[in-house]
PDB file of C-alpha atoms and ligand atoms in Angstrom:
ATOM      1  CA  MET A 290      -1.151  -9.046  30.226  1.00 76.00           C
ATOM      2  CA  ASN A 291      -3.540  -7.045  27.459  1.00 92.00           C
ATOM      3  CA  ILE A 292      -4.276  -8.940  24.725  1.00 95.00           C
ATOM      4  CA  ARG A 293      -2.651  -6.003  22.061  1.00 97.00           C
ATOM      5  CA  GLU A 294       0.395  -6.080  24.274  1.00 96.00           C
ATOM      6  CA  GLU A 295       0.853  -9.765  23.924  1.00 97.00           C
ATOM      7  CA  LEU A 296       0.488  -9.551  19.698  1.00 97.00           C
ATOM      8  CA  LYS A 297       3.799  -7.674  20.109  1.00 97.00           C
ATOM      9  CA  ASP A 298       5.433 -10.956  20.767  1.00 97.00           C
ATOM     10  CA  ARG A 299       4.027 -12.976  18.277  1.00 98.00           C
ATOM     11  CA  LYS A 300       6.994 -15.037  16.629  1.00 98.00           C
ATOM     12  CA  ARG A 301       5.284 -16.988  13.392  1.00 98.00           C
ATOM     13  CA  ILE A 302       2.703 -14.767  11.587  1.00 98.00           C
ATOM     14  CA  VAL A 303       0.572 -15.616   8.897  1.00 98.00           C
ATOM     15  CA  ILE A 304      -0.691 -12.289   6.668  1.00 98.00           C
ATOM     16  CA  LYS A 305      -3.790 -12.757   4.399  1.00 98.00           C
ATOM     17  CA  ILE A 306      -4.364  -9.538   1.836  1.00 96.00           C
ATOM     18  CA  GLY A 307      -7.256  -9.371  -0.019  1.00 89.00           C
ATOM     19  CA  ALA A 308      -7.404  -8.798  -4.070  1.00 88.00           C
ATOM     20  CA  SER A 309      -9.269  -5.516  -3.342  1.00 86.00           C
ATOM     21  CA  SER A 310      -6.770  -4.281  -1.206  1.00 87.00           C
ATOM     22  CA  LEU A 311      -3.754  -5.106  -4.094  1.00 91.00           C
ATOM     23  CA  THR A 312      -5.617  -3.621  -7.049  1.00 92.00           C
ATOM     24  CA  HIS A 313      -6.944  -0.391  -8.232  1.00 92.00           C
ATOM     25  CA  LYS A 314     -10.725   0.271  -8.008  1.00 87.00           C
ATOM     26  CA  GLU A 315     -11.379   1.701 -11.064  1.00 88.00           C
ATOM     27  CA  THR A 316      -9.059  -0.213 -13.422  1.00 87.00           C
ATOM     28  CA  GLY A 317      -8.159  -3.742 -11.500  1.00 86.00           C
ATOM     29  CA  ARG A 318      -4.693  -3.569 -12.088  1.00 90.00           C
ATOM     30  CA  ILE A 319      -2.128  -4.037  -9.398  1.00 93.00           C
ATOM     31  CA  ASN A 320      -1.772  -1.029  -7.102  1.00 95.00           C
ATOM     32  CA  LEU A 321       1.857  -0.812  -7.192  1.00 95.00           C
ATOM     33  CA  HIS A 322       2.160   2.122  -4.542  1.00 96.00           C
ATOM     34  CA  LYS A 323       0.225  -0.113  -1.613  1.00 96.00           C
ATOM     35  CA  LEU A 324       2.458  -3.048  -2.597  1.00 96.00           C
ATOM     36  CA  GLU A 325       5.161  -1.630  -2.049  1.00 97.00           C
ATOM     37  CA  VAL A 326       4.040  -0.352   1.582  1.00 97.00           C
ATOM     38  CA  LEU A 327       3.239  -4.027   1.994  1.00 98.00           C
ATOM     39  CA  VAL A 328       6.921  -5.796   1.191  1.00 98.00           C
ATOM     40  CA  ARG A 329       8.105  -2.822   3.317  1.00 98.00           C
ATOM     41  CA  GLU A 330       6.466  -3.699   6.077  1.00 98.00           C
ATOM     42  CA  LEU A 331       6.720  -7.169   5.878  1.00 98.00           C
ATOM     43  CA  SER A 332      10.540  -7.097   5.374  1.00 98.00           C
ATOM     44  CA  ASP A 333      10.450  -4.970   8.260  1.00 98.00           C
ATOM     45  CA  LEU A 334       8.593  -7.614  10.405  1.00 98.00           C
ATOM     46  CA  HIS A 335      11.086  -9.900   8.987  1.00 98.00           C
ATOM     47  CA  ASN A 336      14.416  -7.931   9.741  1.00 98.00           C
ATOM     48  CA  MET A 337      12.809  -8.088  13.353  1.00 97.00           C
ATOM     49  CA  GLY A 338      13.147 -11.255  14.074  1.00 98.00           C
ATOM     50  CA  LYS A 339       9.618 -12.648  12.837  1.00 98.00           C
ATOM     51  CA  GLU A 340       8.698 -15.511  10.715  1.00 98.00           C
ATOM     52  CA  VAL A 341       6.837 -14.218   7.782  1.00 98.00           C
ATOM     53  CA  VAL A 342       3.928 -15.763   5.818  1.00 98.00           C
ATOM     54  CA  LEU A 343       1.775 -13.895   3.029  1.00 98.00           C
ATOM     55  CA  VAL A 344      -1.263 -15.134   1.665  1.00 98.00           C
ATOM     56  CA  SER A 345      -1.904 -13.361  -1.410  1.00 97.00           C
ATOM     57  CA  SER A 346      -5.013 -13.173  -3.640  1.00 94.00           C
ATOM     58  CA  GLY A 347      -5.091 -10.865  -7.118  1.00 93.00           C
ATOM     59  CA  ALA A 348      -4.378 -13.973  -9.281  1.00 94.00           C
ATOM     60  CA  ILE A 349      -7.561 -13.826 -11.193  1.00 93.00           C
ATOM     61  CA  ALA A 350      -7.788  -9.951 -10.640  1.00 93.00           C
ATOM     62  CA  VAL A 351      -4.212  -9.242 -11.997  1.00 94.00           C
ATOM     63  CA  GLY A 352      -4.478 -11.849 -14.903  1.00 95.00           C
ATOM     64  CA  SER A 353      -7.845 -10.970 -16.631  1.00 95.00           C
ATOM     65  CA  ALA A 354      -6.730  -6.992 -15.937  1.00 93.00           C
ATOM     66  CA  ALA A 355      -3.968  -7.943 -17.823  1.00 93.00           C
ATOM     67  CA  LEU A 356      -5.774  -8.995 -20.450  1.00 94.00           C
ATOM     68  CA  GLY A 357      -7.598  -5.978 -20.783  1.00 93.00           C
ATOM     69  CA  MET A 358     -10.878  -7.681 -19.306  1.00 92.00           C
ATOM     70  CA  ASN A 359     -13.524  -5.480 -17.134  1.00 87.00           C
ATOM     71  CA  GLY A 360     -13.725  -7.471 -14.054  1.00 88.00           C
ATOM     72  CA  LYS A 361     -13.080 -11.311 -13.574  1.00 89.00           C
ATOM     73  CA  PRO A 362     -14.954 -13.369 -16.479  1.00 92.00           C
ATOM     74  CA  SER A 363     -17.231 -15.999 -15.295  1.00 92.00           C
ATOM     75  CA  GLU A 364     -16.414 -19.276 -17.008  1.00 92.00           C
ATOM     76  CA  LEU A 365     -14.311 -21.672 -15.306  1.00 91.00           C
ATOM     77  CA  GLU A 366     -11.475 -22.509 -17.846  1.00 93.00           C
ATOM     78  CA  LYS A 367     -11.183 -18.299 -18.158  1.00 95.00           C
ATOM     79  CA  LYS A 368     -10.953 -17.833 -14.722  1.00 94.00           C
ATOM     80  CA  GLN A 369      -8.040 -20.844 -14.411  1.00 94.00           C
ATOM     81  CA  ALA A 370      -5.957 -19.096 -17.639  1.00 96.00           C
ATOM     82  CA  CYS A 371      -6.275 -15.635 -15.609  1.00 96.00           C
ATOM     83  CA  ALA A 372      -5.027 -16.948 -12.463  1.00 96.00           C
ATOM     84  CA  ALA A 373      -2.040 -18.964 -14.672  1.00 97.00           C
ATOM     85  CA  ILE A 374      -0.933 -15.530 -16.232  1.00 97.00           C
ATOM     86  CA  GLY A 375      -1.687 -13.430 -12.897  1.00 96.00           C
ATOM     87  CA  GLN A 376      -0.028 -15.518 -10.630  1.00 97.00           C
ATOM     88  CA  ALA A 377       3.429 -15.141 -12.345  1.00 97.00           C
ATOM     89  CA  ARG A 378       2.931 -11.360 -12.961  1.00 96.00           C
ATOM     90  CA  LEU A 379       2.184 -11.325  -8.813  1.00 96.00           C
ATOM     91  CA  MET A 380       5.113 -13.116  -8.186  1.00 97.00           C
ATOM     92  CA  MET A 381       7.527 -11.127 -10.176  1.00 97.00           C
ATOM     93  CA  ILE A 382       6.155  -8.276  -8.723  1.00 97.00           C
ATOM     94  CA  TYR A 383       6.519  -9.728  -5.274  1.00 98.00           C
ATOM     95  CA  GLN A 384      10.095 -10.868  -6.166  1.00 98.00           C
ATOM     96  CA  LYS A 385      11.564  -8.094  -7.187  1.00 98.00           C
ATOM     97  CA  LEU A 386      10.213  -5.681  -4.743  1.00 98.00           C
ATOM     98  CA  PHE A 387      11.128  -8.387  -1.856  1.00 98.00           C
ATOM     99  CA  SER A 388      14.993  -8.499  -3.684  1.00 98.00           C
ATOM    100  CA  GLU A 389      14.610  -4.730  -2.836  1.00 98.00           C
ATOM    101  CA  TYR A 390      14.625  -5.152   0.502  1.00 98.00           C
ATOM    102  CA  ASN A 391      17.259  -7.890   0.483  1.00 97.00           C
ATOM    103  CA  GLN A 392      14.353 -10.445   1.414  1.00 98.00           C
ATOM    104  CA  THR A 393      14.114 -14.308  -0.496  1.00 98.00           C
ATOM    105  CA  ALA A 394      10.397 -14.590  -1.190  1.00 98.00           C
ATOM    106  CA  ALA A 395       9.205 -18.267  -2.159  1.00 98.00           C
ATOM    107  CA  GLN A 396       5.887 -19.407  -3.899  1.00 98.00           C
ATOM    108  CA  ILE A 397       4.119 -22.073  -2.562  1.00 98.00           C
ATOM    109  CA  LEU A 398       0.732 -22.652  -4.262  1.00 97.00           C
ATOM    110  CA  MET A 399      -1.672 -25.138  -2.836  1.00 95.00           C
ATOM    111  CA  THR A 400      -5.359 -27.047  -3.113  1.00 93.00           C
ATOM    112  CA  LYS A 401      -7.230 -28.628  -0.525  1.00 91.00           C
ATOM    113  CA  ASN A 402      -5.869 -31.472  -1.596  1.00 90.00           C
ATOM    114  CA  THR A 403      -2.648 -30.577  -0.364  1.00 93.00           C
ATOM    115  CA  MET A 404      -4.401 -30.712   2.845  1.00 93.00           C
ATOM    116  CA  VAL A 405      -6.079 -33.551   3.160  1.00 91.00           C
ATOM    117  CA  ASN A 406      -3.676 -35.517   1.433  1.00 93.00           C
ATOM    118  CA  ASN A 407      -1.369 -37.174   4.652  1.00 94.00           C
ATOM    119  CA  LEU A 408       1.673 -37.044   2.524  1.00 96.00           C
ATOM    120  CA  ASN A 409       1.242 -34.258   0.532  1.00 96.00           C
ATOM    121  CA  ARG A 410       0.470 -31.611   3.847  1.00 96.00           C
ATOM    122  CA  LYS A 411       3.386 -33.506   5.602  1.00 97.00           C
ATOM    123  CA  ASN A 412       5.337 -32.538   2.816  1.00 97.00           C
ATOM    124  CA  ALA A 413       3.848 -28.834   2.411  1.00 98.00           C
ATOM    125  CA  ARG A 414       4.629 -28.474   6.298  1.00 98.00           C
ATOM    126  CA  ASN A 415       8.114 -29.549   5.719  1.00 98.00           C
ATOM    127  CA  THR A 416       8.354 -27.170   2.948  1.00 98.00           C
ATOM    128  CA  PHE A 417       7.006 -24.260   4.800  1.00 98.00           C
ATOM    129  CA  ASN A 418       9.087 -25.449   7.929  1.00 98.00           C
ATOM    130  CA  GLU A 419      12.544 -25.014   5.898  1.00 98.00           C
ATOM    131  CA  LEU A 420      11.941 -21.968   4.072  1.00 98.00           C
ATOM    132  CA  LEU A 421      10.945 -20.169   7.230  1.00 98.00           C
ATOM    133  CA  LYS A 422      14.295 -21.743   8.864  1.00 98.00           C
ATOM    134  CA  MET A 423      16.017 -20.304   5.710  1.00 98.00           C
ATOM    135  CA  GLY A 424      15.166 -16.972   5.987  1.00 98.00           C
ATOM    136  CA  ALA A 425      12.691 -17.153   2.946  1.00 98.00           C
ATOM    137  CA  ILE A 426       9.029 -15.080   2.676  1.00 98.00           C
ATOM    138  CA  PRO A 427       6.964 -17.994   1.851  1.00 98.00           C
ATOM    139  CA  VAL A 428       3.868 -16.255  -0.489  1.00 98.00           C
ATOM    140  CA  VAL A 429       0.995 -18.375  -0.922  1.00 98.00           C
ATOM    141  CA  ASN A 430      -2.196 -18.870  -2.817  1.00 97.00           C
ATOM    142  CA  GLU A 431      -4.347 -20.976  -4.099  1.00 95.00           C
ATOM    143  CA  ASN A 432      -3.004 -22.773  -7.050  1.00 95.00           C
ATOM    144  CA  ASP A 433      -5.978 -21.391  -8.921  1.00 93.00           C
ATOM    145  CA  SER A 434      -5.177 -22.927 -12.362  1.00 93.00           C
ATOM    146  CA  VAL A 435      -5.676 -26.537 -11.604  1.00 92.00           C
ATOM    147  CA  SER A 436      -8.045 -26.459  -8.763  1.00 86.00           C
ATOM    148  CA  THR A 437     -11.812 -27.255  -9.576  1.00 79.00           C
ATOM    149  CA  TYR A 438     -14.821 -27.135  -7.474  1.00 72.00           C
ATOM    150  CA  GLU A 439     -14.065 -30.419  -5.611  1.00 70.00           C
ATOM    151  CA  ILE A 440     -10.514 -29.563  -4.285  1.00 73.00           C
ATOM    152  CA  GLN A 441     -10.671 -25.775  -4.010  1.00 82.00           C
ATOM    153  CA  PHE A 442     -10.489 -23.525  -0.701  1.00 85.00           C
ATOM    154  CA  GLY A 443     -12.245 -21.188  -3.000  1.00 81.00           C
ATOM    155  CA  ASP A 444     -11.568 -17.876  -1.189  1.00 89.00           C
ATOM    156  CA  ASN A 445      -8.255 -17.156   0.467  1.00 94.00           C
ATOM    157  CA  ASP A 446      -9.135 -16.147   3.878  1.00 94.00           C
ATOM    158  CA  THR A 447      -9.927 -20.218   4.820  1.00 94.00           C
ATOM    159  CA  LEU A 448      -6.752 -20.805   3.217  1.00 96.00           C
ATOM    160  CA  SER A 449      -5.032 -18.583   5.077  1.00 98.00           C
ATOM    161  CA  ALA A 450      -6.546 -19.871   8.253  1.00 97.00           C
ATOM    162  CA  VAL A 451      -5.254 -23.539   7.046  1.00 97.00           C
ATOM    163  CA  VAL A 452      -2.059 -22.032   6.665  1.00 98.00           C
ATOM    164  CA  ALA A 453      -1.581 -20.583  10.368  1.00 98.00           C
ATOM    165  CA  ALA A 454      -2.968 -24.068  11.727  1.00 97.00           C
ATOM    166  CA  LEU A 455      -0.923 -26.005   9.302  1.00 97.00           C
ATOM    167  CA  ILE A 456       2.464 -24.334  10.651  1.00 98.00           C
ATOM    168  CA  GLU A 457       1.298 -23.430  13.904  1.00 97.00           C
ATOM    169  CA  ALA A 458       1.779 -19.892  13.905  1.00 98.00           C
ATOM    170  CA  ASP A 459       1.058 -18.051  16.642  1.00 97.00           C
ATOM    171  CA  LEU A 460      -0.876 -15.236  14.847  1.00 98.00           C
ATOM    172  CA  LEU A 461      -2.912 -14.459  11.538  1.00 98.00           C
ATOM    173  CA  ILE A 462      -3.793 -11.209   9.920  1.00 98.00           C
ATOM    174  CA  LEU A 463      -6.959 -10.581   7.597  1.00 97.00           C
ATOM    175  CA  LEU A 464      -6.205  -7.369   5.875  1.00 96.00           C
ATOM    176  CA  SER A 465      -9.366  -6.491   3.748  1.00 90.00           C
ATOM    177  CA  ASP A 466     -12.109  -3.613   2.931  1.00 87.00           C
ATOM    178  CA  ILE A 467     -13.731  -4.020   5.946  1.00 88.00           C
ATOM    179  CA  ASP A 468     -12.325  -2.169   9.700  1.00 92.00           C
ATOM    180  CA  GLY A 469     -13.315  -5.571  11.649  1.00 93.00           C
ATOM    181  CA  LEU A 470     -16.422  -7.258  13.346  1.00 91.00           C
ATOM    182  CA  PHE A 471     -19.689  -5.619  13.685  1.00 89.00           C
ATOM    183  CA  THR A 472     -22.414  -5.923  15.481  1.00 87.00           C
ATOM    184  CA  ASP A 473     -24.373  -6.015  11.795  1.00 83.00           C
ATOM    185  CA  ASP A 474     -23.666  -4.059   8.582  1.00 81.00           C
ATOM    186  CA  PRO A 475     -22.402  -1.163   9.174  1.00 82.00           C
ATOM    187  CA  ASN A 476     -23.412   0.037   5.384  1.00 81.00           C
ATOM    188  CA  THR A 477     -26.957  -0.845   5.878  1.00 84.00           C
ATOM    189  CA  ASN A 478     -27.058  -0.116   9.716  1.00 85.00           C
ATOM    190  CA  PRO A 479     -25.682   3.328  11.198  1.00 87.00           C
ATOM    191  CA  ASP A 480     -26.493   1.499  14.780  1.00 89.00           C
ATOM    192  CA  ALA A 481     -23.689  -1.380  13.777  1.00 87.00           C
ATOM    193  CA  ARG A 482     -21.009  -1.185  16.648  1.00 91.00           C
ATOM    194  CA  PHE A 483     -17.703  -1.885  16.053  1.00 93.00           C
ATOM    195  CA  ILE A 484     -16.487  -4.754  18.018  1.00 93.00           C
ATOM    196  CA  ASP A 485     -12.679  -4.739  19.399  1.00 95.00           C
ATOM    197  CA  LEU A 486     -11.885  -8.415  20.847  1.00 96.00           C
ATOM    198  CA  VAL A 487     -13.591 -11.478  20.573  1.00 96.00           C
ATOM    199  CA  GLU A 488     -12.488 -13.999  23.346  1.00 94.00           C
ATOM    200  CA  ASN A 489     -14.833 -16.648  22.715  1.00 91.00           C
ATOM    201  CA  LEU A 490     -16.401 -17.101  19.215  1.00 90.00           C
ATOM    202  CA  ASP A 491     -19.437 -18.807  19.775  1.00 86.00           C
ATOM    203  CA  ASP A 492     -23.082 -18.880  17.928  1.00 83.00           C
ATOM    204  CA  HIS A 493     -23.526 -14.895  18.494  1.00 82.00           C
ATOM    205  CA  PHE A 494     -21.063 -13.877  16.596  1.00 81.00           C
ATOM    206  CA  LYS A 495     -21.706 -16.102  13.854  1.00 77.00           C
ATOM    207  CA  ASP A 496     -24.950 -14.470  13.485  1.00 73.00           C
ATOM    208  CA  MET A 497     -23.051 -11.232  13.321  1.00 71.00           C
ATOM    209  CA  ALA A 498     -21.667 -12.473   9.912  1.00 67.00           C
ATOM    210  CA  LYS A 499     -22.821 -11.381   6.837  1.00 53.00           C
ATOM    211  CA  GLY A 500     -22.236 -13.645   3.428  1.00 46.00           C
ATOM    212  CA  SER A 501     -21.359 -10.777   1.785  1.00 46.00           C
ATOM    213  CA  THR A 502     -18.445  -8.138   0.800  1.00 50.00           C
ATOM    214  CA  GLY A 503     -18.607  -4.589  -0.460  1.00 49.00           C
ATOM    215  CA  SER A 504     -16.165  -5.666  -2.967  1.00 50.00           C
ATOM    216  CA  LYS A 505     -16.306  -6.664  -6.446  1.00 44.00           C
ATOM    217  CA  VAL A 506     -12.746  -8.227  -6.537  1.00 48.00           C
ATOM    218  CA  GLY A 507     -12.700 -10.352  -3.288  1.00 50.00           C
ATOM    219  CA  THR A 508     -14.233 -13.849  -2.405  1.00 54.00           C
ATOM    220  CA  GLY A 509     -14.295 -13.587   0.813  1.00 55.00           C
ATOM    221  CA  GLY A 510     -17.188 -12.140   2.717  1.00 72.00           C
ATOM    222  CA  MET A 511     -17.511 -11.847   6.472  1.00 84.00           C
ATOM    223  CA  ALA A 512     -19.010 -15.402   7.359  1.00 86.00           C
ATOM    224  CA  THR A 513     -15.324 -16.651   5.766  1.00 89.00           C
ATOM    225  CA  LYS A 514     -13.631 -14.581   7.788  1.00 92.00           C
ATOM    226  CA  LEU A 515     -15.365 -16.216  10.896  1.00 93.00           C
ATOM    227  CA  THR A 516     -15.105 -19.541   9.545  1.00 93.00           C
ATOM    228  CA  ALA A 517     -11.011 -18.542   9.510  1.00 95.00           C
ATOM    229  CA  ALA A 518     -11.373 -17.372  12.923  1.00 96.00           C
ATOM    230  CA  GLU A 519     -12.503 -20.886  14.078  1.00 95.00           C
ATOM    231  CA  ILE A 520      -9.775 -22.784  12.629  1.00 96.00           C
ATOM    232  CA  ALA A 521      -7.185 -20.590  13.198  1.00 97.00           C
ATOM    233  CA  THR A 522      -7.949 -19.659  17.119  1.00 97.00           C
ATOM    234  CA  SER A 523      -8.308 -23.617  17.903  1.00 96.00           C
ATOM    235  CA  ALA A 524      -5.184 -23.779  15.841  1.00 97.00           C
ATOM    236  CA  GLY A 525      -4.113 -21.926  18.688  1.00 97.00           C
ATOM    237  CA  ALA A 526      -3.552 -18.567  16.554  1.00 98.00           C
ATOM    238  CA  ASP A 527      -4.576 -14.858  17.584  1.00 98.00           C
ATOM    239  CA  MET A 528      -6.063 -13.303  14.686  1.00 98.00           C
ATOM    240  CA  VAL A 529      -6.908  -9.888  13.776  1.00 98.00           C
ATOM    241  CA  ILE A 530      -9.304  -8.679  10.952  1.00 97.00           C
ATOM    242  CA  ALA A 531      -8.347  -5.011   9.988  1.00 96.00           C
ATOM    243  CA  ASN A 532      -8.570  -2.631   6.809  1.00 95.00           C
ATOM    244  CA  GLY A 533      -5.779  -3.123   4.291  1.00 94.00           C
ATOM    245  CA  SER A 534      -6.240   0.133   2.765  1.00 94.00           C
ATOM    246  CA  ASP A 535      -3.084   1.073   4.260  1.00 96.00           C
ATOM    247  CA  PHE A 536      -0.893  -1.276   4.982  1.00 97.00           C
ATOM    248  CA  HIS A 537       1.216   0.183   7.820  1.00 97.00           C
ATOM    249  CA  VAL A 538      -1.534  -1.257   9.689  1.00 98.00           C
ATOM    250  CA  ILE A 539       0.003  -4.539   9.818  1.00 98.00           C
ATOM    251  CA  HIS A 540       2.871  -2.048  12.270  1.00 97.00           C
ATOM    252  CA  ASP A 541       0.458  -1.004  14.515  1.00 98.00           C
ATOM    253  CA  ILE A 542      -0.998  -4.345  15.140  1.00 98.00           C
ATOM    254  CA  ILE A 543       2.212  -5.494  15.766  1.00 98.00           C
ATOM    255  CA  GLY A 544       2.890  -2.801  18.056  1.00 97.00           C
ATOM    256  CA  GLY A 545       0.222  -3.543  19.899  1.00 97.00           C
ATOM    257  CA  GLU A 546      -2.350  -0.611  18.791  1.00 97.00           C
ATOM    258  CA  GLN A 547      -6.156  -0.528  18.970  1.00 96.00           C
ATOM    259  CA  VAL A 548      -6.773  -1.378  15.593  1.00 97.00           C
ATOM    260  CA  GLY A 549      -9.213  -4.059  14.000  1.00 97.00           C
ATOM    261  CA  THR A 550     -10.861  -7.188  15.875  1.00 96.00           C
ATOM    262  CA  VAL A 551      -9.088  -9.774  17.449  1.00 98.00           C
ATOM    263  CA  PHE A 552     -10.689 -13.041  18.280  1.00 97.00           C
ATOM    264  CA  ALA A 553      -8.231 -14.534  21.071  1.00 97.00           C
ATOM    265  CA  ALA A 554      -6.191 -17.894  20.492  1.00 97.00           C
ATOM    266  CA  ASN A 555      -8.308 -20.883  21.686  1.00 94.00           C
ATOM    267  CA  HIS A 556      -6.130 -23.618  21.458  1.00 91.00           C
ATOM    268  CA  LYS A 557      -8.609 -27.257  21.526  1.00 90.00           C
ATOM    269  CA  GLU A 558      -6.464 -29.659  22.896  1.00 87.00           C
ATOM    270  CA  GLU A 559      -8.078 -32.324  20.281  1.00 88.00           C
ATOM    271  CA  PHE A 560      -7.895 -29.914  17.526  1.00 89.00           C
ATOM    272  CA  TYR A 561      -7.323 -31.635  13.827  1.00 88.00           C
ATOM    273  CA  LEU A 562      -7.325 -29.551  10.736  1.00 90.00           C
ATOM    274  CA  ILE A 563      -8.712 -32.344   9.138  1.00 89.00           C
ATOM    275  CA  ASP A 564     -11.442 -32.592  10.668  1.00 88.00           C
ATOM    276  CA  TYR A 565     -12.127 -28.376  10.580  1.00 88.00           C
ATOM    277  CA  ILE A 566     -11.444 -28.656   6.944  1.00 88.00           C
ATOM    278  CA  GLU A 567     -14.163 -31.237   6.078  1.00 85.00           C
ATOM    279  CA  ARG A 568     -16.698 -29.725   8.543  1.00 84.00           C
ATOM    280  CA  LEU A 569     -16.383 -26.316   7.954  1.00 82.00           C
ATOM    281  CA  LEU A 570     -14.853 -26.168   4.128  1.00 79.00           C
TER     282      LEU A 570
HETATM  283  N1  LIG B 839      -7.364 -17.226  -5.267  1.00 50.65           N
HETATM  284  C1  LIG B 839      -7.881 -16.358  -6.213  1.00 50.65           C
HETATM  285  C2  LIG B 839      -6.543 -15.439  -6.674  1.00 50.65           C
HETATM  286  O1  LIG B 839      -5.624 -15.067  -6.387  1.00 50.65           O
HETATM  287  C3  LIG B 839      -8.523 -15.279  -4.828  1.00 50.65           C
HETATM  288  C4  LIG B 839      -9.317 -16.051  -3.669  1.00 50.65           C
HETATM  289  C5  LIG B 839      -9.799 -14.890  -2.715  1.00 50.65           C
HETATM  290  O2  LIG B 839      -9.924 -13.876  -3.114  1.00 50.65           O
HETATM  291  O3  LIG B 839     -10.162 -14.740  -1.665  1.00 50.65           O
HETATM  292  O4  LIG B 839      -7.755 -15.026  -7.629  1.00 50.65           O
END
């Protein structure tokens, strides 16, 4: 069967949206219209019988916009304070929107320590499993108000792949401000070709990744997306990178349509999440 068709049957799905996909470019404030579409899409996936986990960035961006700042602050303590304000705001909006569609949202905030500490990791996995069993939709972010350099993932692309591996999801969808993987940076090279499917993520593809992102608000570029792909596919999940400018794209992906770049699952027998975190992050 064609891999696009197979995506229709995926059951446990992690969806990551970047800060640039949920805020207005001009003001940095929350794009409520887009969030509404996102929550409706996710609620409908849930109604289709899928288990849904949302990894949402935006704590720092939303917090700094709420304080009237122009862009994210650069000092750590200011960023962390903004995250505390923004995360609460973001959750308030998610709670409200999800409840309108009769869904129960839950919040999980984690740091790298949650993953490398055996007991914490086991607890986190149990909590996810229990929430999914209860029919809730976990909304995940890095715990930005307490995590510092040594214990942070730093970007939600890799965090979402770690979550997908932790809970043995069968599909990870990364929605960002790019359409997918290109042979070169399409902003600078008009000959860059779009890649529809990556069956085997070898060095050839990694070389294509550029370390930068076009957006001011997000932190993950193509390189972090390929790291995410390496973790997710090795853990046994398919991964799709697609453009989050219109969240209806989620339904298109689950409907088997030809959007974004698919990285096919390539489950490694010896996959051990901690090794990947230590080696890649
Ligand atoms: N955790 C950060 C936040 O919520 C975002 C990290 C990212 O953009 O990948 O603001």
